[in-house]
Amino acid sequence: MSLLVLLGDDSHVIAQYLNHHKAQLNPNWLNFNLHRYSAEQIQTAITTARTPPVMDTQRLVIVTDCPFKSWSMEQLADIDQLPDSTTLALIGQTLDKRAKVAKYLAAQGMTMLTYERPKAWDAQGIECMVSGIARRQRLKLPKGAISYLAEALGNDTCRMEAELVKLSVYANGRSLSLSAVQQVILNQTHSSLKLAEAMRQGRTAAALHQLQALLAANHPLMVITSTLLTQFRTWLWVKAALQAGIHDNQTLAQHCQMSNPKRMYYLKQEVKGLRLSSLVQAQQKLFDCLEAIKYQGQDALLTTILSISQRIDRQ
Amino acid sequence: MNLPTKYRPKILADVVGQPIVTRALTNALIRSQINSAYLFVGLRGVGKTSTARILAKSVNCQTHERPTPKPCGCCNACREIERGSALDVVEIDAASNNGVDEIRSLIERVSLTPIARQRVVILDEAHCMTSNAANALLKTLEEPPGHTLFILCTTEAHKLLPTIISRCQTFEFHALAPTTIAEQLSAIADQESIDITEDALLTLARHAQGGMRDGLQLLGQASLSTDGAIGVEEVIALTGGIPPEELLSLIKAVLKPDVLRVLTQARRWLESGQTPSNIIATLLPTYRDLLMVKGAGQSVKTLITSGLTYKTLSRLTHTFTTEQLNQSLALLKDAERLLGSHRPEVWVEVCLLNLIPGYATQPTVAIHPVKDSIPSTPVSLNGKPSQPLADHWRTIINAAPEKAQPWLSQLQLVSCQNGIYELTGDKTTLNKLSRASRKVAQLIQKTTGDDQLIVITFKPPEEVMAS
């Protein structure tokens, strides 16, 4: 018998792991030897698991969403009588090793595996994952592509896998340039921030071209506008705090509700030479625009961008 | 047969303007690395459903032993898919079959073994699925039966569940550039022997707004509307637009200013069947283009959307200031919203006359309590009125009619900067002010003597004290 306990929030990797197990079963007799139960049916699941396999040497029983905490020993009493041919996989979020259930399962010889997604802010962890999948896909990535992809795809392993497969199919064994990678896999926030950057520097033409590119690539208006609003609001807060005489990065970050004080250095550079009043006006305009795009569509955003980037005064 | 149906692409290489999508899909077909679920995202008429059908033919074409990027189009499977009668290719409009029951019966169907190589499910307008339906689909999308290919098409990917998106391989279909559309249209016009000028094609392409289907539809209409060659005028007449010459003459009249010409032009348009909203909708992009050209110059040449050429626009921009353009744009935007009034034709006249620089008699007034959560640095005072501001306010009050002077003096000027006047006072004065704000703004404009935009805001006394 083998007793598997699969923990963590990365359902995609868990599913892959189970697929690997499924592949070992006789495909013609899957209906008899592969079972999937929800946690309420644990008793039935154990009974099934105790039955020997049909026309095969193995049986796989999967129980999903297991609430280990609320299970009692009695519920799992028969688990020690499973035949060697059965694999019982219990899938859940967490299992406290000190709990009675955990100790009991450990006594039955469970194999516990944890698959956690990297946290959304853990850039290094995500990059590690991207490069791992890329290696498996035999994808030759240019310099800087890994960090770009990590930023664009986030910590959703399922999407990461799908997009990297797409990229490897697109590349077809050849090596890609960074710009090709950026074209195939779009990064919505990244490109909207580029637009904010052009607006801040008063480069109207660049801002308009960037907006056109964003719209052509199906970026929703609302997302573009709210990204702009967030960025301008950050600048406004930094500028206001600086003018109030706060220069220490740590305090500045606290005031601006920024988790990373190291970013303050760059933000300080960015707001240098900007006028507070024009930032106030920009925020007001973007806020109005958020309302206006509901009935005027992209016209409203275009005029707002025009008027902000033309009037952003520099001291 | 209408043009969009006749010239629907038959193989992947025929799909226009989507190089990334076609390359990736062609590679996938050649290497037989076909994903079990695809999501096609893009505006209407850029080739999503066409590509989905091509993909269905590509995996099932009987002439080839394995999936091919070039389906023959003449075998049984290909013809059936084109006719929409193939048993294994299900094309569902999720907009009308959006319930959980429809999706459940679909899931039951896909578990059956297909007759052809693969069963293909095309879910058009996938964002219209209810969330229950989408959730019902999730499990099948994650572990689809081996012979099934799901293709979801949508114009609004952000309305789909993130869990659906992450299970599909997403392809973004870009909006087509006007030049790309024009090129394709000109090739088709040659084949159909439609006589049309280059400029007319570009105008058509611009009007299609990135969608090839709209462009083809318009070309078809244009070919039927005249016997001879199709020029820009015919296209504009077809799309119900205003000819650029008339637009230019109106703007020139506005600039001169020639009030009579503005009025007669407005009447002529209305008499020729132009709706007020259409007039405003034509003027709006023109003014926006003017502002764009004024701000960014030559580099935005490709972004122009109105009928006027870059040359004309850049000549016009010298006569406007940025401020005037902004003001006119704001006016036109407001006009668009007010068109529902019962005499829109008068409103159009008023609106056109207000475009004349310096004629906009009514200053824009905004009145609302200011919620001041952000730090700002207006000329402010600590509870008491500071001297210069109080003086300034007194001069304004003195210029007011006698009847209004008592309640105006109950108000205090907190700050005035760039035409933004912040006033404070108790609740009764707020009510009075909100009723008479327009008059107060006019009064301020008259007293100060500059034609700056005046915005009046009211700040509750407790907030003044706090700041």
Short mmCIF file of C-alpha atoms in Angstrom, two decimals, chain B residues 40-301:
data_model
loop_
_atom_site.label_atom_id
_atom_site.label_comp_id
_atom_site.label_asym_id
_atom_site.label_seq_id
_atom_site.Cartn_x
_atom_site.Cartn_y
_atom_site.Cartn_z
CA PHE B 40 -8.67 33.60 -28.73
CA VAL B 41 -8.98 37.20 -27.56
CA GLY B 42 -9.52 40.20 -29.82
CA LEU B 43 -11.84 42.88 -31.16
CA ARG B 44 -14.73 41.99 -33.46
CA GLY B 45 -13.84 41.09 -37.02
CA VAL B 46 -10.13 40.40 -36.61
CA GLY B 47 -10.30 36.68 -37.40
CA LYS B 48 -10.97 34.80 -34.16
CA THR B 49 -13.82 32.58 -35.32
CA SER B 50 -12.23 32.14 -38.75
CA THR B 51 -9.01 30.93 -37.15
CA ALA B 52 -10.99 28.60 -34.88
CA ARG B 53 -12.71 27.03 -37.91
CA ILE B 54 -9.43 26.72 -39.77
CA LEU B 55 -7.98 24.96 -36.74
CA ALA B 56 -10.94 22.58 -36.70
CA LYS B 57 -10.36 21.75 -40.36
CA SER B 58 -6.61 21.50 -39.83
CA VAL B 59 -6.89 18.76 -37.22
CA ASN B 60 -9.61 16.84 -39.02
CA CYS B 61 -8.74 17.16 -42.73
CA GLN B 62 -9.01 13.70 -44.31
CA THR B 63 -6.61 14.34 -47.19
CA HIS B 64 -3.73 14.46 -44.72
CA GLU B 65 -2.83 11.67 -42.35
CA ARG B 66 -2.04 13.99 -39.47
CA PRO B 67 -2.85 17.58 -38.47
CA THR B 68 -1.78 20.01 -41.16
CA PRO B 69 -1.53 23.80 -41.42
CA LYS B 70 -2.96 23.54 -44.96
CA PRO B 71 -6.33 21.75 -44.88
CA CYS B 72 -7.43 20.82 -48.39
CA GLY B 73 -10.88 22.35 -48.18
CA CYS B 74 -12.35 19.75 -50.54
CA CYS B 75 -12.48 16.54 -48.50
CA ASN B 76 -15.68 15.58 -46.74
CA ALA B 77 -14.55 16.71 -43.30
CA CYS B 78 -13.42 20.14 -44.51
CA ARG B 79 -16.61 20.73 -46.48
CA GLU B 80 -18.81 19.66 -43.59
CA ILE B 81 -17.00 21.97 -41.21
CA GLU B 82 -17.42 24.84 -43.66
CA ARG B 83 -21.11 24.08 -43.99
CA GLY B 84 -21.43 23.75 -40.23
CA SER B 85 -22.85 20.23 -40.46
CA ALA B 86 -19.86 18.29 -39.11
CA LEU B 87 -20.79 15.95 -36.27
CA ASP B 88 -17.52 16.37 -34.45
CA VAL B 89 -17.23 20.13 -34.67
CA VAL B 90 -19.62 21.90 -32.35
CA GLU B 91 -19.84 25.65 -32.73
CA ILE B 92 -21.77 27.18 -29.89
CA ASP B 93 -22.71 30.79 -29.40
CA ALA B 94 -22.17 31.13 -25.67
CA ALA B 95 -24.14 34.38 -25.73
CA SER B 96 -27.38 32.47 -26.19
CA ASN B 97 -26.37 29.11 -24.67
CA ASN B 98 -24.85 30.52 -21.53
CA GLY B 99 -26.58 28.46 -18.88
CA VAL B 100 -25.13 25.68 -16.81
CA ASP B 101 -27.47 23.12 -18.39
CA GLU B 102 -26.24 23.79 -21.92
CA ILE B 103 -22.65 23.49 -20.79
CA ARG B 104 -23.43 20.23 -18.97
CA SER B 105 -24.99 18.68 -22.04
CA LEU B 106 -21.97 19.88 -24.02
CA ILE B 107 -19.63 18.18 -21.57
CA GLU B 108 -21.60 14.96 -21.91
CA ARG B 109 -21.28 15.15 -25.67
CA VAL B 110 -17.53 15.69 -25.70
CA SER B 111 -16.86 12.55 -23.70
CA LEU B 112 -18.05 10.41 -26.62
CA THR B 113 -15.43 9.17 -29.07
CA PRO B 114 -15.37 11.27 -32.26
CA ILE B 115 -15.82 9.89 -35.78
CA ALA B 116 -13.06 12.08 -37.16
CA ARG B 117 -9.63 12.48 -35.58
CA GLN B 118 -10.65 15.08 -33.01
CA ARG B 119 -13.79 16.54 -31.58
CA VAL B 120 -13.61 20.35 -31.69
CA VAL B 121 -15.76 22.60 -29.55
CA ILE B 122 -15.81 26.27 -30.55
CA LEU B 123 -17.33 28.47 -27.87
CA ASP B 124 -17.96 31.88 -29.37
CA GLU B 125 -18.47 34.92 -27.12
CA ALA B 126 -17.22 32.84 -24.20
CA HIS B 127 -17.39 35.79 -21.81
CA CYS B 128 -21.21 35.57 -21.89
CA MET B 129 -21.20 32.28 -19.98
CA THR B 130 -22.67 32.57 -16.52
CA SER B 131 -20.20 31.94 -13.74
CA ASN B 132 -21.94 28.64 -12.93
CA ALA B 133 -21.57 27.54 -16.52
CA ALA B 134 -17.92 28.58 -16.54
CA ASN B 135 -17.30 26.63 -13.36
CA ALA B 136 -18.99 23.58 -14.81
CA LEU B 137 -16.64 23.79 -17.76
CA LEU B 138 -13.52 24.17 -15.60
CA LYS B 139 -13.07 20.53 -14.72
CA THR B 140 -13.43 19.40 -18.33
CA LEU B 141 -11.02 22.09 -19.49
CA GLU B 142 -8.47 20.90 -16.99
CA GLU B 143 -8.69 17.24 -17.91
CA PRO B 144 -10.35 17.08 -21.33
CA PRO B 145 -11.04 13.69 -22.90
CA GLY B 146 -8.07 12.86 -25.13
CA HIS B 147 -9.73 13.57 -28.43
CA THR B 148 -11.21 16.93 -27.63
CA LEU B 149 -10.05 20.40 -28.57
CA PHE B 150 -11.70 23.41 -26.96
CA ILE B 151 -11.49 26.81 -28.62
CA LEU B 152 -12.90 29.73 -26.69
CA CYS B 153 -13.35 33.04 -28.52
CA THR B 154 -14.05 36.29 -26.75
CA THR B 155 -13.89 40.02 -27.20
CA GLU B 156 -13.59 40.69 -23.48
CA ALA B 157 -11.12 38.39 -21.80
CA HIS B 158 -11.27 40.28 -18.53
CA LYS B 159 -14.83 39.06 -18.03
CA LEU B 160 -13.73 35.42 -18.04
CA LEU B 161 -12.85 33.61 -14.84
CA PRO B 162 -9.10 33.70 -14.21
CA THR B 163 -9.22 29.95 -13.66
CA ILE B 164 -10.56 29.48 -17.20
CA ILE B 165 -7.88 31.74 -18.67
CA SER B 166 -5.08 29.93 -16.89
CA ARG B 167 -6.22 26.58 -18.29
CA CYS B 168 -6.13 27.78 -21.89
CA GLN B 169 -3.34 28.78 -24.18
CA THR B 170 -4.18 32.40 -24.83
CA PHE B 171 -3.68 34.07 -28.19
CA GLU B 172 -4.14 37.80 -28.55
CA PHE B 173 -5.57 38.93 -31.87
CA HIS B 174 -4.44 42.48 -32.53
CA ALA B 175 -6.62 45.17 -34.04
CA LEU B 176 -5.53 45.66 -37.63
CA ALA B 177 -3.77 48.84 -38.70
CA PRO B 178 -5.69 50.87 -41.32
CA THR B 179 -2.87 50.33 -43.83
CA THR B 180 -3.08 46.54 -43.39
CA ILE B 181 -6.83 46.61 -43.96
CA ALA B 182 -6.42 48.90 -46.98
CA GLU B 183 -3.85 46.55 -48.55
CA GLN B 184 -6.09 43.52 -48.16
CA LEU B 185 -9.12 45.44 -49.42
CA SER B 186 -7.23 46.62 -52.46
CA ALA B 187 -6.26 43.03 -53.31
CA ILE B 188 -9.89 41.96 -52.98
CA ALA B 189 -11.11 44.97 -54.97
CA ASP B 190 -8.78 43.85 -57.79
CA GLN B 191 -10.18 40.34 -57.73
CA GLU B 192 -13.76 41.57 -57.67
CA SER B 193 -12.91 44.25 -60.25
CA ILE B 194 -14.19 47.04 -58.05
CA ASP B 195 -12.88 50.42 -59.17
CA ILE B 196 -11.81 52.32 -56.06
CA THR B 197 -9.12 54.91 -55.39
CA GLU B 198 -6.30 54.47 -52.87
CA ASP B 199 -7.54 57.31 -50.66
CA ALA B 200 -11.05 55.92 -50.62
CA LEU B 201 -9.66 52.57 -49.47
CA LEU B 202 -7.78 54.23 -46.63
CA THR B 203 -10.91 56.11 -45.56
CA LEU B 204 -12.82 52.84 -45.62
CA ALA B 205 -10.10 51.14 -43.61
CA ARG B 206 -10.11 53.91 -41.01
CA HIS B 207 -13.84 53.62 -40.66
CA ALA B 208 -13.54 49.88 -40.09
CA GLN B 209 -11.69 50.64 -36.84
CA GLY B 210 -9.38 47.68 -36.88
CA GLY B 211 -11.88 45.04 -38.00
CA MET B 212 -11.42 43.34 -41.37
CA ARG B 213 -15.03 42.18 -41.50
CA ASP B 214 -16.35 45.74 -41.18
CA GLY B 215 -13.95 46.85 -43.89
CA LEU B 216 -15.13 44.13 -46.29
CA GLN B 217 -18.75 44.86 -45.50
CA LEU B 218 -18.22 48.53 -46.36
CA LEU B 219 -16.36 47.67 -49.55
CA GLY B 220 -19.29 45.49 -50.60
CA GLN B 221 -21.74 48.30 -49.94
CA ALA B 222 -19.58 50.83 -51.74
CA SER B 223 -19.31 48.64 -54.82
CA LEU B 224 -23.09 48.49 -55.06
CA SER B 225 -23.74 52.17 -54.41
CA THR B 226 -22.10 53.62 -57.53
CA ASP B 227 -21.49 52.60 -61.11
CA GLY B 228 -18.22 54.41 -61.74
CA ALA B 229 -15.04 54.68 -59.72
CA ILE B 230 -15.44 54.95 -55.96
CA GLY B 231 -13.75 58.01 -54.48
CA VAL B 232 -13.43 59.41 -50.99
CA GLU B 233 -16.72 61.34 -51.32
CA GLU B 234 -18.71 58.20 -52.08
CA VAL B 235 -17.22 56.43 -49.09
CA ILE B 236 -18.00 59.34 -46.78
CA ALA B 237 -21.53 59.55 -48.11
CA LEU B 238 -21.90 55.82 -47.55
CA THR B 239 -20.71 55.95 -43.96
CA GLY B 240 -22.98 58.91 -43.28
CA GLY B 241 -20.04 61.13 -42.44
CA ILE B 242 -19.41 64.80 -43.05
CA PRO B 243 -17.14 65.59 -46.03
CA PRO B 244 -13.76 67.00 -45.00
CA GLU B 245 -14.20 70.18 -47.10
CA GLU B 246 -17.37 71.14 -45.23
CA LEU B 247 -15.68 70.36 -41.92
CA LEU B 248 -12.75 72.55 -42.89
CA SER B 249 -15.00 75.40 -43.98
CA LEU B 250 -16.82 75.25 -40.65
CA ILE B 251 -13.58 75.35 -38.66
CA LYS B 252 -12.39 78.27 -40.81
CA ALA B 253 -15.66 80.08 -40.15
CA VAL B 254 -15.26 79.42 -36.44
CA LEU B 255 -11.76 80.86 -36.57
CA LYS B 256 -12.64 83.96 -38.58
CA PRO B 257 -15.25 84.30 -36.77
CA ASP B 258 -18.08 84.30 -39.29
CA VAL B 259 -21.25 83.67 -37.27
CA LEU B 260 -23.58 83.55 -40.25
CA ARG B 261 -21.48 80.96 -42.06
CA VAL B 262 -21.39 78.79 -38.95
CA LEU B 263 -25.17 79.00 -38.66
CA THR B 264 -25.85 78.29 -42.33
CA GLN B 265 -23.43 75.37 -42.31
CA ALA B 266 -25.21 73.91 -39.30
CA ARG B 267 -28.58 74.31 -41.02
CA ARG B 268 -27.30 72.75 -44.25
CA TRP B 269 -26.04 69.73 -42.37
CA LEU B 270 -29.26 69.27 -40.48
CA GLU B 271 -31.29 69.66 -43.66
CA SER B 272 -29.17 67.11 -45.49
CA GLY B 273 -30.11 64.58 -42.84
CA GLN B 274 -27.10 64.69 -40.54
CA THR B 275 -28.14 64.01 -36.98
CA PRO B 276 -26.94 66.40 -34.28
CA SER B 277 -25.09 63.59 -32.58
CA ASN B 278 -23.31 62.76 -35.83
CA ILE B 279 -22.21 66.38 -36.22
CA ILE B 280 -20.80 66.45 -32.72
CA ALA B 281 -19.27 63.01 -33.18
CA THR B 282 -17.42 64.25 -36.28
CA LEU B 283 -16.22 67.45 -34.65
CA LEU B 284 -14.95 65.67 -31.56
CA PRO B 285 -12.21 63.60 -33.24
CA THR B 286 -11.29 66.58 -35.41
CA TYR B 287 -10.61 68.74 -32.39
CA ARG B 288 -8.86 65.85 -30.70
CA ASP B 289 -6.61 65.47 -33.76
CA LEU B 290 -5.92 69.20 -33.70
CA LEU B 291 -4.85 68.93 -30.08
CA MET B 292 -2.78 65.87 -30.84
CA VAL B 293 -0.99 67.51 -33.76
CA LYS B 294 -0.49 70.68 -31.73
CA GLY B 295 1.10 68.71 -28.91
CA ALA B 296 3.09 66.09 -30.71
CA GLY B 297 3.60 67.26 -34.30
CA GLN B 298 4.59 65.03 -37.18
CA SER B 299 5.16 61.87 -35.16
CA VAL B 300 1.43 61.24 -34.62
CA LYS B 301 0.65 61.34 -38.35
#
